Amino acid sequence: MQDYKEIIKNYIKDKKRLKHSISTGLYMQKNAKLFEIDEEKAYIAGLLHDIGKELSKEEIINLALDFEKRNIYEIKHFSFKKRHSFLLHGVASAEIMIRDLGITDTDILIASICHTTGGINLSLLAKYTFLSDFCEPLRDFKEAKIIHKYLVKEKNFNKAYFYTYNYVIRHLLKREVEICVESIDGYNEALRLLM
Ligand SMILES: [Fe+2]
Ligand SMILES: [Fe+2]
């Protein structure tokens, strides 16, 4: 697979976001072997997960609608996500990957789609993208460092996965914003995996 590091500069203009994308890709690639995840897919999923993030609300929703028409993967809670279009930027990213980059690997596409909310029955790559987005090395908040410790030092994937939901949901509660049911479902499933 080709390296999309130059191509993403056409889509991601914000320097911090560009650095975050590259850092997520490299972080995922570096630690993939610990959990028997394909290194190349991990790199691409991490690098491209936010490629649609800088588009306008309307563009994000339109790309998500285009993706829906392909019948590759059902986007759950679509009307909720339309109201909070930020949550659809992973779907917009997947549509750009297909349309502009010719990526057809559904594992990578679905990992991008699910990185905003998490959810249930996710593939290992999708879970890995969700938590790495939160804890890649450029994230400088203390919770990110804790998740990194669970993942890389303790090699406890399920613990890192659960605490990502735990911190994300806590943050949303603090902000007093609506929470997508998919995140709550993901939290419950991740907790069961720990028991
Ligand atoms: Fe994102
Ligand atoms: Fe991200």
Short mmCIF file of N, CA and C and ligand atoms in Angstrom, two decimals:
data_model
loop_
_atom_site.label_atom_id
_atom_site.label_comp_id
_atom_site.label_asym_id
_atom_site.label_seq_id
_atom_site.Cartn_x
_atom_site.Cartn_y
_atom_site.Cartn_z
N MET A 1 0.85 -1.21 0.00
CA MET A 1 0.00 0.00 0.00
C MET A 1 0.88 1.25 0.00
N GLN A 2 0.41 2.29 -0.64
CA GLN A 2 1.26 3.48 -0.70
C GLN A 2 1.21 4.29 0.59
N ASP A 3 2.21 5.14 0.77
CA ASP A 3 2.23 6.00 1.94
C ASP A 3 1.45 7.27 1.59
N TYR A 4 0.45 7.57 2.36
CA TYR A 4 -0.42 8.71 2.03
C TYR A 4 -0.01 9.99 2.75
N LYS A 5 1.20 10.00 3.29
CA LYS A 5 1.63 11.14 4.11
C LYS A 5 1.61 12.47 3.35
N GLU A 6 1.95 12.44 2.08
CA GLU A 6 1.92 13.68 1.29
C GLU A 6 0.48 14.03 0.88
N ILE A 7 -0.27 13.01 0.50
CA ILE A 7 -1.65 13.23 0.03
C ILE A 7 -2.52 13.88 1.11
N ILE A 8 -2.32 13.48 2.37
CA ILE A 8 -3.21 14.03 3.40
C ILE A 8 -3.04 15.54 3.58
N LYS A 9 -1.90 16.06 3.13
CA LYS A 9 -1.69 17.51 3.25
C LYS A 9 -2.69 18.30 2.40
N ASN A 10 -3.28 17.66 1.40
CA ASN A 10 -4.31 18.32 0.59
C ASN A 10 -5.63 18.43 1.35
N TYR A 11 -5.77 17.65 2.40
CA TYR A 11 -7.04 17.60 3.14
C TYR A 11 -6.91 18.19 4.54
N ILE A 12 -5.73 18.03 5.13
CA ILE A 12 -5.53 18.48 6.51
C ILE A 12 -4.55 19.66 6.49
N LYS A 13 -5.09 20.84 6.69
CA LYS A 13 -4.27 22.06 6.61
C LYS A 13 -3.74 22.48 7.99
N ASP A 14 -4.50 22.13 9.02
CA ASP A 14 -4.10 22.50 10.37
C ASP A 14 -2.86 21.68 10.78
N LYS A 15 -1.79 22.40 11.14
CA LYS A 15 -0.51 21.73 11.42
C LYS A 15 -0.60 20.74 12.58
N LYS A 16 -1.35 21.14 13.62
CA LYS A 16 -1.47 20.27 14.79
C LYS A 16 -2.21 18.97 14.41
N ARG A 17 -3.25 19.14 13.60
CA ARG A 17 -4.03 17.96 13.18
C ARG A 17 -3.20 17.05 12.28
N LEU A 18 -2.41 17.67 11.41
CA LEU A 18 -1.55 16.88 10.52
C LEU A 18 -0.56 16.06 11.35
N LYS A 19 0.04 16.72 12.35
CA LYS A 19 0.99 16.03 13.22
C LYS A 19 0.30 14.90 13.98
N HIS A 20 -0.92 15.17 14.46
CA HIS A 20 -1.70 14.15 15.19
C HIS A 20 -1.98 12.94 14.28
N SER A 21 -2.31 13.20 13.02
CA SER A 21 -2.62 12.10 12.09
C SER A 21 -1.38 11.23 11.86
N ILE A 22 -0.26 11.88 11.60
CA ILE A 22 0.98 11.13 11.35
C ILE A 22 1.39 10.37 12.62
N SER A 23 1.28 11.06 13.74
CA SER A 23 1.66 10.45 15.01
C SER A 23 0.77 9.23 15.33
N THR A 24 -0.53 9.34 15.05
CA THR A 24 -1.43 8.21 15.31
C THR A 24 -1.05 7.02 14.42
N GLY A 25 -0.76 7.31 13.15
CA GLY A 25 -0.35 6.25 12.22
C GLY A 25 0.91 5.54 12.70
N LEU A 26 1.91 6.32 13.08
CA LEU A 26 3.19 5.74 13.50
C LEU A 26 3.06 4.97 14.82
N TYR A 27 2.27 5.54 15.72
CA TYR A 27 2.04 4.89 17.03
C TYR A 27 1.35 3.54 16.83
N MET A 28 0.34 3.54 15.97
CA MET A 28 -0.40 2.30 15.73
C MET A 28 0.50 1.26 15.05
N GLN A 29 1.30 1.73 14.11
CA GLN A 29 2.21 0.82 13.40
C GLN A 29 3.22 0.21 14.39
N LYS A 30 3.77 1.07 15.23
CA LYS A 30 4.82 0.65 16.15
C LYS A 30 4.36 -0.43 17.14
N ASN A 31 3.13 -0.32 17.62
CA ASN A 31 2.67 -1.23 18.67
C ASN A 31 1.74 -2.33 18.17
N ALA A 32 1.49 -2.36 16.87
CA ALA A 32 0.53 -3.33 16.31
C ALA A 32 0.90 -4.77 16.65
N LYS A 33 2.18 -5.07 16.55
CA LYS A 33 2.64 -6.46 16.74
C LYS A 33 2.32 -7.00 18.13
N LEU A 34 2.27 -6.11 19.12
CA LEU A 34 1.98 -6.54 20.49
C LEU A 34 0.64 -7.27 20.56
N PHE A 35 -0.27 -6.90 19.64
CA PHE A 35 -1.62 -7.46 19.68
C PHE A 35 -1.98 -8.21 18.39
N GLU A 36 -0.94 -8.60 17.67
CA GLU A 36 -1.10 -9.35 16.41
C GLU A 36 -2.02 -8.63 15.43
N ILE A 37 -1.80 -7.33 15.32
CA ILE A 37 -2.56 -6.52 14.36
C ILE A 37 -1.64 -6.23 13.17
N ASP A 38 -2.19 -6.23 11.98
CA ASP A 38 -1.42 -5.95 10.77
C ASP A 38 -0.83 -4.52 10.84
N GLU A 39 0.49 -4.43 10.76
CA GLU A 39 1.17 -3.14 10.96
C GLU A 39 0.82 -2.12 9.88
N GLU A 40 0.74 -2.59 8.66
CA GLU A 40 0.48 -1.67 7.55
C GLU A 40 -0.95 -1.10 7.63
N LYS A 41 -1.90 -1.99 7.90
CA LYS A 41 -3.29 -1.52 8.04
C LYS A 41 -3.41 -0.55 9.21
N ALA A 42 -2.70 -0.87 10.29
CA ALA A 42 -2.74 -0.02 11.47
C ALA A 42 -2.21 1.38 11.13
N TYR A 43 -1.13 1.42 10.39
CA TYR A 43 -0.55 2.71 10.01
C TYR A 43 -1.53 3.52 9.15
N ILE A 44 -2.10 2.88 8.16
CA ILE A 44 -3.02 3.59 7.25
C ILE A 44 -4.27 4.06 8.01
N ALA A 45 -4.81 3.19 8.86
CA ALA A 45 -6.02 3.56 9.62
C ALA A 45 -5.72 4.78 10.50
N GLY A 46 -4.58 4.77 11.16
CA GLY A 46 -4.22 5.89 12.03
C GLY A 46 -3.95 7.16 11.25
N LEU A 47 -3.24 7.02 10.16
CA LEU A 47 -2.87 8.19 9.36
C LEU A 47 -4.09 8.89 8.75
N LEU A 48 -5.07 8.09 8.33
CA LEU A 48 -6.17 8.66 7.54
C LEU A 48 -7.48 8.89 8.31
N HIS A 49 -7.53 8.52 9.59
CA HIS A 49 -8.82 8.54 10.28
C HIS A 49 -9.47 9.93 10.33
N ASP A 50 -8.67 10.99 10.29
CA ASP A 50 -9.23 12.36 10.38
C ASP A 50 -9.18 13.10 9.05
N ILE A 51 -9.00 12.39 7.96
CA ILE A 51 -8.80 13.07 6.66
C ILE A 51 -10.02 13.93 6.26
N GLY A 52 -11.18 13.60 6.78
CA GLY A 52 -12.40 14.36 6.44
C GLY A 52 -12.78 15.39 7.50
N LYS A 53 -11.95 15.56 8.48
CA LYS A 53 -12.35 16.37 9.65
C LYS A 53 -12.44 17.88 9.39
N GLU A 54 -11.71 18.37 8.42
CA GLU A 54 -11.70 19.83 8.20
C GLU A 54 -12.79 20.30 7.25
N LEU A 55 -13.61 19.40 6.77
CA LEU A 55 -14.68 19.81 5.85
C LEU A 55 -15.81 20.48 6.63
N SER A 56 -16.68 21.18 5.89
CA SER A 56 -17.82 21.84 6.55
C SER A 56 -18.83 20.77 6.98
N LYS A 57 -19.75 21.19 7.88
CA LYS A 57 -20.82 20.29 8.34
C LYS A 57 -21.55 19.66 7.16
N GLU A 58 -21.90 20.51 6.21
CA GLU A 58 -22.68 20.05 5.05
C GLU A 58 -21.88 19.03 4.24
N GLU A 59 -20.61 19.33 4.03
CA GLU A 59 -19.76 18.40 3.26
C GLU A 59 -19.63 17.06 3.99
N ILE A 60 -19.45 17.13 5.29
CA ILE A 60 -19.31 15.89 6.08
C ILE A 60 -20.58 15.05 5.96
N ILE A 61 -21.73 15.72 6.12
CA ILE A 61 -23.00 14.98 6.03
C ILE A 61 -23.19 14.41 4.62
N ASN A 62 -22.89 15.19 3.60
CA ASN A 62 -23.05 14.70 2.22
C ASN A 62 -22.15 13.52 1.92
N LEU A 63 -20.91 13.58 2.40
CA LEU A 63 -20.00 12.44 2.20
C LEU A 63 -20.50 11.21 2.95
N ALA A 64 -21.05 11.44 4.15
CA ALA A 64 -21.58 10.31 4.92
C ALA A 64 -22.78 9.70 4.19
N LEU A 65 -23.62 10.55 3.59
CA LEU A 65 -24.77 10.03 2.82
C LEU A 65 -24.28 9.24 1.60
N ASP A 66 -23.25 9.74 0.95
CA ASP A 66 -22.67 9.02 -0.20
C ASP A 66 -22.15 7.65 0.24
N PHE A 67 -21.51 7.65 1.42
CA PHE A 67 -20.98 6.37 1.92
C PHE A 67 -22.12 5.39 2.19
N GLU A 68 -23.19 5.90 2.80
CA GLU A 68 -24.36 5.06 3.10
C GLU A 68 -24.87 4.34 1.86
N LYS A 69 -24.89 5.07 0.74
CA LYS A 69 -25.43 4.50 -0.51
C LYS A 69 -24.61 3.32 -1.01
N ARG A 70 -23.38 3.21 -0.56
CA ARG A 70 -22.53 2.12 -1.03
C ARG A 70 -22.88 0.77 -0.39
N ASN A 71 -23.67 0.83 0.69
CA ASN A 71 -24.08 -0.41 1.39
C ASN A 71 -22.92 -1.30 1.81
N ILE A 72 -21.87 -0.67 2.28
CA ILE A 72 -20.71 -1.44 2.75
C ILE A 72 -20.87 -1.73 4.25
N TYR A 73 -21.37 -0.74 4.96
CA TYR A 73 -21.44 -0.83 6.42
C TYR A 73 -22.55 0.11 6.89
N GLU A 74 -23.39 -0.39 7.77
CA GLU A 74 -24.51 0.43 8.23
C GLU A 74 -24.05 1.42 9.31
N ILE A 75 -24.31 2.69 9.07
CA ILE A 75 -23.97 3.71 10.07
C ILE A 75 -25.10 3.75 11.10
N LYS A 76 -24.78 3.40 12.32
CA LYS A 76 -25.82 3.37 13.36
C LYS A 76 -26.09 4.78 13.90
N HIS A 77 -27.33 4.98 14.36
CA HIS A 77 -27.75 6.26 14.96
C HIS A 77 -27.44 7.44 14.03
N PHE A 78 -27.79 7.25 12.78
CA PHE A 78 -27.44 8.26 11.77
C PHE A 78 -28.09 9.62 12.05
N SER A 79 -29.36 9.61 12.47
CA SER A 79 -30.02 10.92 12.67
C SER A 79 -29.40 11.66 13.85
N PHE A 80 -29.04 10.92 14.90
CA PHE A 80 -28.35 11.55 16.03
C PHE A 80 -27.03 12.17 15.55
N LYS A 81 -26.30 11.39 14.76
CA LYS A 81 -24.99 11.86 14.30
C LYS A 81 -25.12 13.03 13.32
N LYS A 82 -26.24 13.08 12.62
CA LYS A 82 -26.45 14.22 11.72
C LYS A 82 -26.61 15.51 12.52
N ARG A 83 -27.24 15.37 13.68
CA ARG A 83 -27.40 16.55 14.55
C ARG A 83 -26.06 16.97 15.16
N HIS A 84 -25.19 15.98 15.32
CA HIS A 84 -23.85 16.25 15.85
C HIS A 84 -22.87 15.83 14.76
N SER A 85 -22.84 16.60 13.70
CA SER A 85 -22.16 16.15 12.47
C SER A 85 -20.66 15.86 12.68
N PHE A 86 -20.11 16.43 13.74
CA PHE A 86 -18.73 16.13 14.11
C PHE A 86 -18.52 14.60 14.18
N LEU A 87 -19.56 13.91 14.68
CA LEU A 87 -19.45 12.45 14.87
C LEU A 87 -19.38 11.70 13.54
N LEU A 88 -19.70 12.39 12.44
CA LEU A 88 -19.66 11.73 11.13
C LEU A 88 -18.34 11.95 10.39
N HIS A 89 -17.38 12.63 11.03
CA HIS A 89 -16.16 12.91 10.26
C HIS A 89 -15.37 11.63 9.94
N GLY A 90 -15.57 10.59 10.76
CA GLY A 90 -14.92 9.30 10.45
C GLY A 90 -15.53 8.65 9.21
N VAL A 91 -16.84 8.85 9.04
CA VAL A 91 -17.52 8.32 7.84
C VAL A 91 -17.07 9.12 6.61
N ALA A 92 -17.01 10.44 6.79
CA ALA A 92 -16.53 11.29 5.68
C ALA A 92 -15.11 10.89 5.29
N SER A 93 -14.29 10.58 6.29
CA SER A 93 -12.91 10.13 6.01
C SER A 93 -12.94 8.84 5.19
N ALA A 94 -13.81 7.92 5.57
CA ALA A 94 -13.90 6.64 4.84
C ALA A 94 -14.32 6.87 3.39
N GLU A 95 -15.27 7.77 3.20
CA GLU A 95 -15.74 8.06 1.83
C GLU A 95 -14.61 8.68 0.99
N ILE A 96 -13.83 9.57 1.60
CA ILE A 96 -12.69 10.16 0.89
C ILE A 96 -11.67 9.07 0.54
N MET A 97 -11.46 8.17 1.48
CA MET A 97 -10.50 7.06 1.22
C MET A 97 -10.92 6.25 -0.01
N ILE A 98 -12.21 5.99 -0.12
CA ILE A 98 -12.69 5.21 -1.28
C ILE A 98 -12.63 6.06 -2.55
N ARG A 99 -13.23 7.22 -2.46
CA ARG A 99 -13.43 8.08 -3.65
C ARG A 99 -12.13 8.65 -4.21
N ASP A 100 -11.28 9.14 -3.32
CA ASP A 100 -10.08 9.84 -3.79
C ASP A 100 -8.81 8.99 -3.74
N LEU A 101 -8.75 8.05 -2.79
CA LEU A 101 -7.50 7.30 -2.61
C LEU A 101 -7.61 5.85 -3.10
N GLY A 102 -8.82 5.45 -3.46
CA GLY A 102 -9.01 4.10 -3.99
C GLY A 102 -8.82 3.00 -2.96
N ILE A 103 -9.03 3.33 -1.69
CA ILE A 103 -8.88 2.31 -0.64
C ILE A 103 -10.19 1.52 -0.53
N THR A 104 -10.07 0.20 -0.57
CA THR A 104 -11.28 -0.64 -0.52
C THR A 104 -11.27 -1.57 0.69
N ASP A 105 -10.21 -1.54 1.46
CA ASP A 105 -10.10 -2.44 2.61
C ASP A 105 -11.14 -2.05 3.68
N THR A 106 -12.16 -2.89 3.84
CA THR A 106 -13.26 -2.52 4.74
C THR A 106 -12.80 -2.42 6.20
N ASP A 107 -11.78 -3.17 6.56
CA ASP A 107 -11.23 -3.10 7.91
C ASP A 107 -10.77 -1.67 8.23
N ILE A 108 -10.07 -1.08 7.28
CA ILE A 108 -9.56 0.29 7.46
C ILE A 108 -10.71 1.29 7.43
N LEU A 109 -11.64 1.09 6.51
CA LEU A 109 -12.78 2.02 6.39
C LEU A 109 -13.62 2.02 7.66
N ILE A 110 -13.90 0.84 8.17
CA ILE A 110 -14.75 0.73 9.37
C ILE A 110 -14.02 1.27 10.61
N ALA A 111 -12.71 1.05 10.65
CA ALA A 111 -11.93 1.60 11.77
C ALA A 111 -12.07 3.12 11.81
N SER A 112 -12.03 3.74 10.64
CA SER A 112 -12.18 5.19 10.57
C SER A 112 -13.59 5.61 11.00
N ILE A 113 -14.58 4.88 10.50
CA ILE A 113 -15.98 5.21 10.81
C ILE A 113 -16.24 5.17 12.32
N CYS A 114 -15.67 4.17 12.99
CA CYS A 114 -15.98 3.95 14.41
C CYS A 114 -15.12 4.75 15.38
N HIS A 115 -14.13 5.47 14.87
CA HIS A 115 -13.20 6.10 15.83
C HIS A 115 -13.82 7.25 16.60
N THR A 116 -14.92 7.80 16.13
CA THR A 116 -15.50 8.96 16.83
C THR A 116 -16.35 8.55 18.04
N THR A 117 -17.05 7.43 17.93
CA THR A 117 -17.96 7.04 19.02
C THR A 117 -17.59 5.73 19.68
N GLY A 118 -16.79 4.90 19.02
CA GLY A 118 -16.65 3.52 19.47
C GLY A 118 -17.93 2.78 19.13
N GLY A 119 -18.18 1.68 19.81
CA GLY A 119 -19.40 0.91 19.54
C GLY A 119 -19.19 -0.54 19.94
N ILE A 120 -20.18 -1.38 19.57
CA ILE A 120 -20.06 -2.80 19.95
C ILE A 120 -19.65 -3.64 18.75
N ASN A 121 -19.14 -4.80 19.05
CA ASN A 121 -18.70 -5.77 18.03
C ASN A 121 -17.69 -5.17 17.05
N LEU A 122 -16.84 -4.32 17.54
CA LEU A 122 -15.83 -3.72 16.66
C LEU A 122 -14.69 -4.71 16.41
N SER A 123 -14.07 -4.57 15.26
CA SER A 123 -12.88 -5.38 14.96
C SER A 123 -11.75 -4.90 15.87
N LEU A 124 -10.71 -5.72 15.96
CA LEU A 124 -9.55 -5.34 16.76
C LEU A 124 -8.93 -4.04 16.21
N LEU A 125 -8.88 -3.93 14.89
CA LEU A 125 -8.29 -2.72 14.29
C LEU A 125 -9.13 -1.48 14.63
N ALA A 126 -10.46 -1.62 14.64
CA ALA A 126 -11.33 -0.48 14.96
C ALA A 126 -11.16 -0.07 16.42
N LYS A 127 -11.07 -1.06 17.31
CA LYS A 127 -10.85 -0.74 18.73
C LYS A 127 -9.50 -0.05 18.91
N TYR A 128 -8.52 -0.58 18.21
CA TYR A 128 -7.15 -0.06 18.30
C TYR A 128 -7.09 1.39 17.79
N THR A 129 -7.82 1.69 16.75
CA THR A 129 -7.85 3.06 16.21
C THR A 129 -8.54 4.00 17.21
N PHE A 130 -9.65 3.53 17.77
CA PHE A 130 -10.41 4.32 18.75
C PHE A 130 -9.53 4.72 19.93
N LEU A 131 -8.79 3.76 20.47
CA LEU A 131 -8.01 4.09 21.67
C LEU A 131 -6.70 4.81 21.33
N SER A 132 -6.12 4.50 20.17
CA SER A 132 -4.86 5.16 19.80
C SER A 132 -5.09 6.63 19.47
N ASP A 133 -6.24 6.95 18.91
CA ASP A 133 -6.60 8.34 18.64
C ASP A 133 -6.55 9.14 19.95
N PHE A 134 -6.91 8.49 21.03
CA PHE A 134 -6.95 9.12 22.35
C PHE A 134 -5.57 9.21 23.01
N CYS A 135 -4.72 8.20 22.77
CA CYS A 135 -3.49 8.12 23.58
C CYS A 135 -2.20 8.23 22.79
N GLU A 136 -2.28 8.59 21.50
CA GLU A 136 -1.02 8.70 20.73
C GLU A 136 -0.10 9.72 21.42
N PRO A 137 1.21 9.64 21.19
CA PRO A 137 2.17 10.40 22.01
C PRO A 137 2.00 11.93 22.02
N LEU A 138 1.35 12.50 21.03
CA LEU A 138 1.19 13.96 21.04
C LEU A 138 0.01 14.42 21.91
N ARG A 139 -0.78 13.49 22.39
CA ARG A 139 -1.85 13.85 23.33
C ARG A 139 -1.18 14.12 24.67
N ASP A 140 -1.30 15.35 25.16
CA ASP A 140 -0.50 15.67 26.34
C ASP A 140 -1.27 15.66 27.66
N PHE A 141 -2.54 15.21 27.64
CA PHE A 141 -3.28 15.15 28.91
C PHE A 141 -2.95 13.85 29.66
N LYS A 142 -3.13 13.89 30.97
CA LYS A 142 -2.64 12.77 31.79
C LYS A 142 -3.37 11.45 31.49
N GLU A 143 -4.67 11.55 31.13
CA GLU A 143 -5.42 10.33 30.84
C GLU A 143 -4.82 9.58 29.65
N ALA A 144 -4.31 10.34 28.68
CA ALA A 144 -3.70 9.71 27.51
C ALA A 144 -2.47 8.91 27.91
N LYS A 145 -1.70 9.47 28.84
CA LYS A 145 -0.50 8.78 29.31
C LYS A 145 -0.86 7.50 30.07
N ILE A 146 -1.98 7.56 30.79
CA ILE A 146 -2.43 6.38 31.55
C ILE A 146 -2.85 5.27 30.57
N ILE A 147 -3.62 5.63 29.55
CA ILE A 147 -4.05 4.63 28.54
C ILE A 147 -2.82 4.05 27.84
N HIS A 148 -1.87 4.90 27.51
CA HIS A 148 -0.64 4.42 26.87
C HIS A 148 0.07 3.39 27.76
N LYS A 149 0.08 3.68 29.05
CA LYS A 149 0.73 2.75 30.01
C LYS A 149 -0.01 1.40 30.01
N TYR A 150 -1.33 1.42 30.05
CA TYR A 150 -2.10 0.17 30.03
C TYR A 150 -1.81 -0.60 28.74
N LEU A 151 -1.74 0.13 27.64
CA LEU A 151 -1.60 -0.52 26.32
C LEU A 151 -0.19 -1.07 26.11
N VAL A 152 0.80 -0.20 26.29
CA VAL A 152 2.16 -0.57 25.86
C VAL A 152 3.00 -1.16 26.99
N LYS A 153 2.89 -0.58 28.19
CA LYS A 153 3.70 -1.10 29.30
C LYS A 153 3.07 -2.37 29.87
N GLU A 154 1.76 -2.32 30.13
CA GLU A 154 1.08 -3.49 30.71
C GLU A 154 0.62 -4.47 29.63
N LYS A 155 0.64 -4.04 28.40
CA LYS A 155 0.15 -4.85 27.26
C LYS A 155 -1.27 -5.38 27.52
N ASN A 156 -2.08 -4.54 28.16
CA ASN A 156 -3.46 -4.93 28.49
C ASN A 156 -4.42 -4.16 27.59
N PHE A 157 -4.69 -4.73 26.44
CA PHE A 157 -5.50 -4.06 25.42
C PHE A 157 -6.90 -3.74 25.95
N ASN A 158 -7.54 -4.72 26.60
CA ASN A 158 -8.93 -4.52 27.04
C ASN A 158 -9.03 -3.44 28.11
N LYS A 159 -8.01 -3.34 28.96
CA LYS A 159 -8.01 -2.30 30.00
C LYS A 159 -7.87 -0.92 29.33
N ALA A 160 -6.96 -0.83 28.37
CA ALA A 160 -6.78 0.44 27.64
C ALA A 160 -8.06 0.81 26.91
N TYR A 161 -8.70 -0.19 26.33
CA TYR A 161 -9.94 0.05 25.55
C TYR A 161 -11.05 0.54 26.47
N PHE A 162 -11.25 -0.13 27.61
CA PHE A 162 -12.31 0.28 28.54
C PHE A 162 -12.07 1.69 29.07
N TYR A 163 -10.84 1.97 29.49
CA TYR A 163 -10.59 3.28 30.10
C TYR A 163 -10.65 4.41 29.07
N THR A 164 -10.50 4.09 27.81
CA THR A 164 -10.71 5.14 26.81
C THR A 164 -12.18 5.58 26.84
N TYR A 165 -13.10 4.61 26.83
CA TYR A 165 -14.52 4.98 26.96
C TYR A 165 -14.77 5.72 28.27
N ASN A 166 -14.20 5.18 29.33
CA ASN A 166 -14.41 5.76 30.65
C ASN A 166 -14.04 7.26 30.64
N TYR A 167 -12.87 7.57 30.10
CA TYR A 167 -12.41 8.97 30.09
C TYR A 167 -13.21 9.81 29.10
N VAL A 168 -13.50 9.24 27.93
CA VAL A 168 -14.24 9.99 26.91
C VAL A 168 -15.63 10.35 27.44
N ILE A 169 -16.30 9.37 28.04
CA ILE A 169 -17.67 9.61 28.54
C ILE A 169 -17.65 10.58 29.72
N ARG A 170 -16.68 10.43 30.60
CA ARG A 170 -16.56 11.36 31.73
C ARG A 170 -16.40 12.80 31.23
N HIS A 171 -15.59 12.94 30.19
CA HIS A 171 -15.35 14.26 29.61
C HIS A 171 -16.65 14.83 29.02
N LEU A 172 -17.42 13.97 28.35
CA LEU A 172 -18.68 14.44 27.76
C LEU A 172 -19.69 14.82 28.84
N LEU A 173 -19.72 14.05 29.93
CA LEU A 173 -20.62 14.37 31.05
C LEU A 173 -20.26 15.72 31.65
N LYS A 174 -18.97 15.94 31.80
CA LYS A 174 -18.50 17.21 32.37
C LYS A 174 -18.94 18.38 31.49
N ARG A 175 -18.91 18.15 30.19
CA ARG A 175 -19.30 19.22 29.26
C ARG A 175 -20.82 19.35 29.12
N GLU A 176 -21.54 18.38 29.73
CA GLU A 176 -23.01 18.38 29.69
C GLU A 176 -23.53 18.41 28.26
N VAL A 177 -23.00 17.52 27.44
CA VAL A 177 -23.48 17.40 26.05
C VAL A 177 -24.12 16.02 25.86
N GLU A 178 -24.89 15.89 24.79
CA GLU A 178 -25.52 14.61 24.49
C GLU A 178 -24.44 13.56 24.20
N ILE A 179 -24.74 12.32 24.57
CA ILE A 179 -23.78 11.23 24.33
C ILE A 179 -24.43 10.21 23.41
N CYS A 180 -23.73 9.83 22.37
CA CYS A 180 -24.27 8.85 21.42
C CYS A 180 -24.41 7.49 22.12
N VAL A 181 -25.56 6.86 21.91
CA VAL A 181 -25.84 5.56 22.53
C VAL A 181 -24.73 4.54 22.19
N GLU A 182 -24.17 4.69 21.01
CA GLU A 182 -23.11 3.77 20.58
C GLU A 182 -21.91 3.79 21.55
N SER A 183 -21.62 4.96 22.09
CA SER A 183 -20.51 5.07 23.04
C SER A 183 -20.85 4.38 24.35
N ILE A 184 -22.10 4.53 24.78
CA ILE A 184 -22.54 3.87 26.02
C ILE A 184 -22.51 2.35 25.83
N ASP A 185 -23.03 1.90 24.68
CA ASP A 185 -23.00 0.46 24.37
C ASP A 185 -21.56 -0.05 24.35
N GLY A 186 -20.68 0.73 23.76
CA GLY A 186 -19.27 0.36 23.69
C GLY A 186 -18.66 0.27 25.08
N TYR A 187 -19.00 1.24 25.92
CA TYR A 187 -18.53 1.25 27.31
C TYR A 187 -18.96 -0.03 28.03
N ASN A 188 -20.26 -0.36 27.90
CA ASN A 188 -20.79 -1.56 28.59
C ASN A 188 -20.09 -2.82 28.10
N GLU A 189 -19.93 -2.92 26.80
CA GLU A 189 -19.27 -4.11 26.25
C GLU A 189 -17.81 -4.19 26.72
N ALA A 190 -17.13 -3.05 26.70
CA ALA A 190 -15.71 -3.02 27.11
C ALA A 190 -15.58 -3.40 28.58
N LEU A 191 -16.54 -2.99 29.40
CA LEU A 191 -16.52 -3.34 30.83
C LEU A 191 -16.70 -4.85 30.99
N ARG A 192 -17.64 -5.42 30.22
CA ARG A 192 -17.85 -6.88 30.29
C ARG A 192 -16.60 -7.64 29.88
N LEU A 193 -15.87 -7.11 28.93
CA LEU A 193 -14.63 -7.77 28.48
C LEU A 193 -13.58 -7.80 29.57
N LEU A 194 -13.67 -6.86 30.50
CA LEU A 194 -12.69 -6.77 31.60
C LEU A 194 -13.01 -7.73 32.74
N MET A 195 -14.30 -8.13 32.82
CA MET A 195 -14.73 -8.94 33.98
C MET A 195 -14.30 -10.40 33.85
FE FE B 1 -11.33 12.11 14.65
FE FE B 2 -7.97 11.93 15.59
#
